[in-house]
Amino acid sequence: ATTLPTPKMSPPRRLAVLCSHLRPDGAEPPAENERPAGQQTVISASPCGDDGRGAVAGRVGDREAESCVFCRIIRDEAPAFKLYEDDVCICILDSHPLALGHSLIIPKCHFSSMEVTPPHVIAAMCSKVPFLSNAIMKATDCDAFNLVVNNGEAAGQVIFHTHFHIIPRRSGDKLWPTESFRRSSIEPNETSSLISCIKEQLDSSED
């Protein structure tokens, strides 16, 4: 299988290698100068803000969607290196990766956070994780990955358009300092109260 031996590989070449693992025949996409006129290695135009079902819950105003970098990528108004695209989501390389092959799964509709993203959109994104992560791990010669969602400012969310991070990992890469932290055991007395509170919230959400 084709692998990425060093992080010095150019973005277009890296894109081609990753795409080769997403194609059953293993063929790489054609070079830029071999593509039909107007076809580039950026996100193709998509109707950002329209999920095909007329849903509006959780949407932001048109002005915010217009300024969102992910929406601009989806509308083909900003460049990005695309790995995958379907009717619901796209997958692109992160422009500031934590590791080689760090990628983002992004819904084509603009929802600012997970809690306002419709379940069918989240389900569609999650259904592509095994397929995409397998290709990314093969292309980067890794055997593990983190699936990360930064939901909310305190959690590190910077772009307020729901997205998943797929971050390839290698043994001993020491990417997360917290992995070496010693964690405390859960407190039984606090747990009982916490469970009751969470279940109460779940019951009220179903009403």
Short mmCIF file of N, CA, C and O in Angstrom, two decimals, residues 58-123:
data_model
loop_
_atom_site.label_atom_id
_atom_site.label_comp_id
_atom_site.label_asym_id
_atom_site.label_seq_id
_atom_site.Cartn_x
_atom_site.Cartn_y
_atom_site.Cartn_z
N GLY A 58 -31.57 25.12 15.00
CA GLY A 58 -30.15 25.16 15.26
C GLY A 58 -29.36 25.95 14.25
O GLY A 58 -28.16 26.09 14.37
N ARG A 59 -30.02 26.48 13.24
CA ARG A 59 -29.32 27.23 12.22
C ARG A 59 -28.95 28.62 12.73
O ARG A 59 -29.61 29.19 13.58
N VAL A 60 -27.91 29.18 12.19
CA VAL A 60 -27.54 30.54 12.49
C VAL A 60 -28.03 31.41 11.36
O VAL A 60 -28.53 30.93 10.34
N GLY A 61 -27.90 32.72 11.50
CA GLY A 61 -28.33 33.63 10.47
C GLY A 61 -27.47 33.52 9.22
O GLY A 61 -26.35 33.01 9.25
N ASP A 62 -28.01 34.01 8.11
CA ASP A 62 -27.28 33.96 6.85
C ASP A 62 -25.95 34.69 6.94
O ASP A 62 -24.96 34.27 6.34
N ARG A 63 -25.90 35.76 7.71
CA ARG A 63 -24.67 36.54 7.81
C ARG A 63 -23.56 35.71 8.44
O ARG A 63 -22.42 35.74 7.97
N GLU A 64 -23.87 34.96 9.49
CA GLU A 64 -22.84 34.14 10.14
C GLU A 64 -22.41 33.00 9.24
O GLU A 64 -21.23 32.66 9.17
N ALA A 65 -23.37 32.39 8.53
CA ALA A 65 -23.03 31.31 7.62
C ALA A 65 -22.15 31.81 6.48
O ALA A 65 -21.25 31.11 6.01
N GLU A 66 -22.39 33.05 6.05
CA GLU A 66 -21.59 33.62 4.97
C GLU A 66 -20.13 33.81 5.40
O GLU A 66 -19.22 33.71 4.58
N SER A 67 -19.91 34.10 6.68
CA SER A 67 -18.55 34.34 7.17
C SER A 67 -17.85 33.08 7.66
O SER A 67 -16.65 33.09 7.89
N CYS A 68 -18.59 31.98 7.80
CA CYS A 68 -18.02 30.72 8.31
C CYS A 68 -17.06 30.15 7.28
O CYS A 68 -17.41 29.95 6.11
N VAL A 69 -15.83 29.84 7.70
CA VAL A 69 -14.83 29.34 6.77
C VAL A 69 -15.23 27.99 6.18
O VAL A 69 -14.98 27.71 5.00
N PHE A 70 -15.88 27.14 6.98
CA PHE A 70 -16.31 25.85 6.45
C PHE A 70 -17.41 26.03 5.40
O PHE A 70 -17.43 25.33 4.39
N CYS A 71 -18.33 26.95 5.66
CA CYS A 71 -19.38 27.22 4.68
C CYS A 71 -18.78 27.76 3.39
O CYS A 71 -19.22 27.42 2.29
N ARG A 72 -17.76 28.59 3.52
CA ARG A 72 -17.11 29.14 2.33
C ARG A 72 -16.40 28.05 1.54
O ARG A 72 -16.39 28.05 0.31
N ILE A 73 -15.79 27.10 2.25
CA ILE A 73 -15.16 25.96 1.58
C ILE A 73 -16.21 25.13 0.84
O ILE A 73 -16.03 24.75 -0.32
N ILE A 74 -17.32 24.87 1.50
CA ILE A 74 -18.39 24.06 0.91
C ILE A 74 -18.98 24.74 -0.31
O ILE A 74 -19.34 24.09 -1.30
N ARG A 75 -19.07 26.06 -0.26
CA ARG A 75 -19.60 26.82 -1.41
C ARG A 75 -18.54 27.07 -2.48
O ARG A 75 -18.79 27.77 -3.45
N ASP A 76 -17.36 26.50 -2.30
CA ASP A 76 -16.26 26.66 -3.26
C ASP A 76 -15.78 28.11 -3.34
O ASP A 76 -15.33 28.58 -4.38
N GLU A 77 -15.83 28.80 -2.19
CA GLU A 77 -15.37 30.18 -2.12
C GLU A 77 -14.02 30.28 -1.40
O GLU A 77 -13.44 31.35 -1.31
N ALA A 78 -13.55 29.17 -0.86
CA ALA A 78 -12.25 29.13 -0.18
C ALA A 78 -11.61 27.78 -0.49
O ALA A 78 -12.30 26.77 -0.66
N PRO A 79 -10.28 27.74 -0.58
CA PRO A 79 -9.60 26.49 -0.95
C PRO A 79 -9.50 25.51 0.22
O PRO A 79 -9.47 25.90 1.38
N ALA A 80 -9.46 24.25 -0.12
CA ALA A 80 -9.24 23.18 0.86
C ALA A 80 -8.87 21.92 0.11
O ALA A 80 -9.19 21.78 -1.08
N PHE A 81 -8.20 21.00 0.78
CA PHE A 81 -7.82 19.73 0.17
C PHE A 81 -8.85 18.67 0.55
O PHE A 81 -8.90 18.21 1.68
N LYS A 82 -9.69 18.33 -0.41
CA LYS A 82 -10.81 17.43 -0.16
C LYS A 82 -10.41 15.97 -0.30
O LYS A 82 -9.77 15.59 -1.28
N LEU A 83 -10.82 15.16 0.66
CA LEU A 83 -10.60 13.72 0.61
C LEU A 83 -11.86 12.97 0.20
O LEU A 83 -11.79 11.92 -0.43
N TYR A 84 -13.02 13.52 0.60
CA TYR A 84 -14.29 12.79 0.39
C TYR A 84 -15.43 13.79 0.41
O TYR A 84 -15.36 14.83 1.07
N GLU A 85 -16.50 13.44 -0.31
CA GLU A 85 -17.70 14.28 -0.30
C GLU A 85 -18.90 13.43 -0.65
O GLU A 85 -18.84 12.56 -1.52
N ASP A 86 -20.01 13.66 0.05
CA ASP A 86 -21.29 13.06 -0.32
C ASP A 86 -22.38 14.11 -0.14
O ASP A 86 -22.08 15.30 -0.02
N ASP A 87 -23.64 13.69 -0.10
CA ASP A 87 -24.73 14.66 -0.02
C ASP A 87 -24.82 15.36 1.33
O ASP A 87 -25.40 16.44 1.43
N VAL A 88 -24.26 14.75 2.37
CA VAL A 88 -24.42 15.29 3.73
C VAL A 88 -23.14 15.94 4.26
O VAL A 88 -23.20 16.96 4.95
N CYS A 89 -21.99 15.37 3.95
CA CYS A 89 -20.76 15.86 4.57
C CYS A 89 -19.57 15.82 3.62
O CYS A 89 -19.64 15.23 2.53
N ILE A 90 -18.51 16.46 4.05
CA ILE A 90 -17.24 16.43 3.34
C ILE A 90 -16.15 16.06 4.33
O ILE A 90 -16.33 16.16 5.54
N CYS A 91 -15.01 15.62 3.81
CA CYS A 91 -13.84 15.37 4.64
C CYS A 91 -12.66 16.07 3.98
O CYS A 91 -12.41 15.88 2.78
N ILE A 92 -11.97 16.91 4.74
CA ILE A 92 -10.83 17.66 4.22
C ILE A 92 -9.64 17.51 5.15
O ILE A 92 -9.79 17.12 6.31
N LEU A 93 -8.45 17.83 4.65
CA LEU A 93 -7.28 17.89 5.51
C LEU A 93 -7.34 19.13 6.36
O LEU A 93 -7.70 20.22 5.87
N ASP A 94 -7.02 19.01 7.64
CA ASP A 94 -6.94 20.16 8.53
C ASP A 94 -5.78 21.04 8.06
O ASP A 94 -4.68 20.55 7.79
N SER A 95 -6.02 22.35 7.97
CA SER A 95 -4.98 23.26 7.47
C SER A 95 -3.88 23.51 8.50
O SER A 95 -2.81 24.01 8.15
N HIS A 96 -4.12 23.16 9.76
CA HIS A 96 -3.11 23.28 10.81
C HIS A 96 -3.09 21.96 11.60
O HIS A 96 -3.55 21.90 12.75
N PRO A 97 -2.58 20.90 10.99
CA PRO A 97 -2.72 19.56 11.58
C PRO A 97 -1.90 19.34 12.85
O PRO A 97 -0.80 19.86 12.99
N LEU A 98 -2.47 18.54 13.75
CA LEU A 98 -1.75 18.09 14.93
C LEU A 98 -0.86 16.90 14.60
O LEU A 98 0.08 16.61 15.32
N ALA A 99 -1.17 16.23 13.51
CA ALA A 99 -0.38 15.09 13.05
C ALA A 99 -0.60 14.95 11.55
O ALA A 99 -1.60 15.45 11.02
N LEU A 100 0.32 14.29 10.87
CA LEU A 100 0.20 14.08 9.44
C LEU A 100 -1.08 13.30 9.14
O LEU A 100 -1.33 12.25 9.71
N GLY A 101 -1.92 13.84 8.26
CA GLY A 101 -3.18 13.19 7.93
C GLY A 101 -4.36 13.65 8.76
O GLY A 101 -5.48 13.19 8.55
N HIS A 102 -4.14 14.57 9.71
CA HIS A 102 -5.23 15.13 10.53
C HIS A 102 -6.31 15.66 9.60
O HIS A 102 -6.08 16.54 8.77
N SER A 103 -7.51 15.12 9.73
CA SER A 103 -8.60 15.45 8.82
C SER A 103 -9.86 15.86 9.57
O SER A 103 -9.99 15.59 10.77
N LEU A 104 -10.78 16.50 8.85
CA LEU A 104 -12.02 16.98 9.43
C LEU A 104 -13.21 16.44 8.65
O LEU A 104 -13.21 16.48 7.41
N ILE A 105 -14.22 15.95 9.35
CA ILE A 105 -15.49 15.59 8.74
C ILE A 105 -16.46 16.71 9.06
O ILE A 105 -16.70 17.02 10.24
N ILE A 106 -17.03 17.33 8.05
CA ILE A 106 -17.83 18.54 8.22
C ILE A 106 -19.18 18.37 7.53
O ILE A 106 -19.23 18.00 6.35
N PRO A 107 -20.28 18.65 8.22
CA PRO A 107 -21.58 18.59 7.54
C PRO A 107 -21.73 19.77 6.59
O PRO A 107 -21.21 20.86 6.84
N LYS A 108 -22.44 19.56 5.50
CA LYS A 108 -22.62 20.64 4.53
C LYS A 108 -23.58 21.71 5.03
O LYS A 108 -23.55 22.85 4.55
N CYS A 109 -24.42 21.35 5.97
CA CYS A 109 -25.33 22.33 6.57
C CYS A 109 -24.65 23.00 7.76
O CYS A 109 -23.89 22.36 8.47
N HIS A 110 -24.94 24.26 7.97
CA HIS A 110 -24.30 25.00 9.06
C HIS A 110 -25.08 24.83 10.35
O HIS A 110 -26.19 25.33 10.49
N PHE A 111 -24.49 24.13 11.30
CA PHE A 111 -25.00 24.01 12.66
C PHE A 111 -23.84 24.36 13.58
O PHE A 111 -22.74 23.86 13.42
N SER A 112 -24.08 25.22 14.55
CA SER A 112 -23.00 25.79 15.34
C SER A 112 -22.41 24.83 16.37
O SER A 112 -21.27 25.03 16.81
N SER A 113 -23.15 23.81 16.77
CA SER A 113 -22.65 22.89 17.80
C SER A 113 -23.35 21.54 17.67
O SER A 113 -24.35 21.41 16.96
N MET A 114 -22.84 20.57 18.41
CA MET A 114 -23.41 19.23 18.34
C MET A 114 -24.85 19.18 18.82
O MET A 114 -25.68 18.47 18.25
N GLU A 115 -25.15 19.94 19.88
CA GLU A 115 -26.49 19.82 20.46
C GLU A 115 -27.59 20.35 19.56
O GLU A 115 -28.77 20.04 19.76
N VAL A 116 -27.25 21.17 18.56
CA VAL A 116 -28.26 21.66 17.64
C VAL A 116 -28.14 21.01 16.26
O VAL A 116 -28.87 21.37 15.34
N THR A 117 -27.24 20.06 16.13
CA THR A 117 -27.09 19.34 14.87
C THR A 117 -28.08 18.17 14.86
O THR A 117 -28.10 17.37 15.78
N PRO A 118 -28.93 18.05 13.84
CA PRO A 118 -29.93 16.97 13.80
C PRO A 118 -29.29 15.58 13.89
O PRO A 118 -28.22 15.35 13.32
N PRO A 119 -29.94 14.67 14.58
CA PRO A 119 -29.40 13.32 14.73
C PRO A 119 -29.07 12.64 13.40
O PRO A 119 -28.09 11.92 13.30
N HIS A 120 -29.89 12.88 12.36
CA HIS A 120 -29.62 12.20 11.09
C HIS A 120 -28.34 12.72 10.44
O HIS A 120 -27.66 11.98 9.72
N VAL A 121 -27.97 13.97 10.71
CA VAL A 121 -26.73 14.52 10.18
C VAL A 121 -25.54 13.91 10.92
O VAL A 121 -24.54 13.49 10.31
N ILE A 122 -25.63 13.86 12.26
CA ILE A 122 -24.56 13.26 13.06
C ILE A 122 -24.38 11.79 12.70
O ILE A 122 -23.26 11.30 12.57
N ALA A 123 -25.51 11.09 12.50
CA ALA A 123 -25.44 9.67 12.13
C ALA A 123 -24.73 9.48 10.79
O ALA A 123 -23.92 8.56 10.63
#
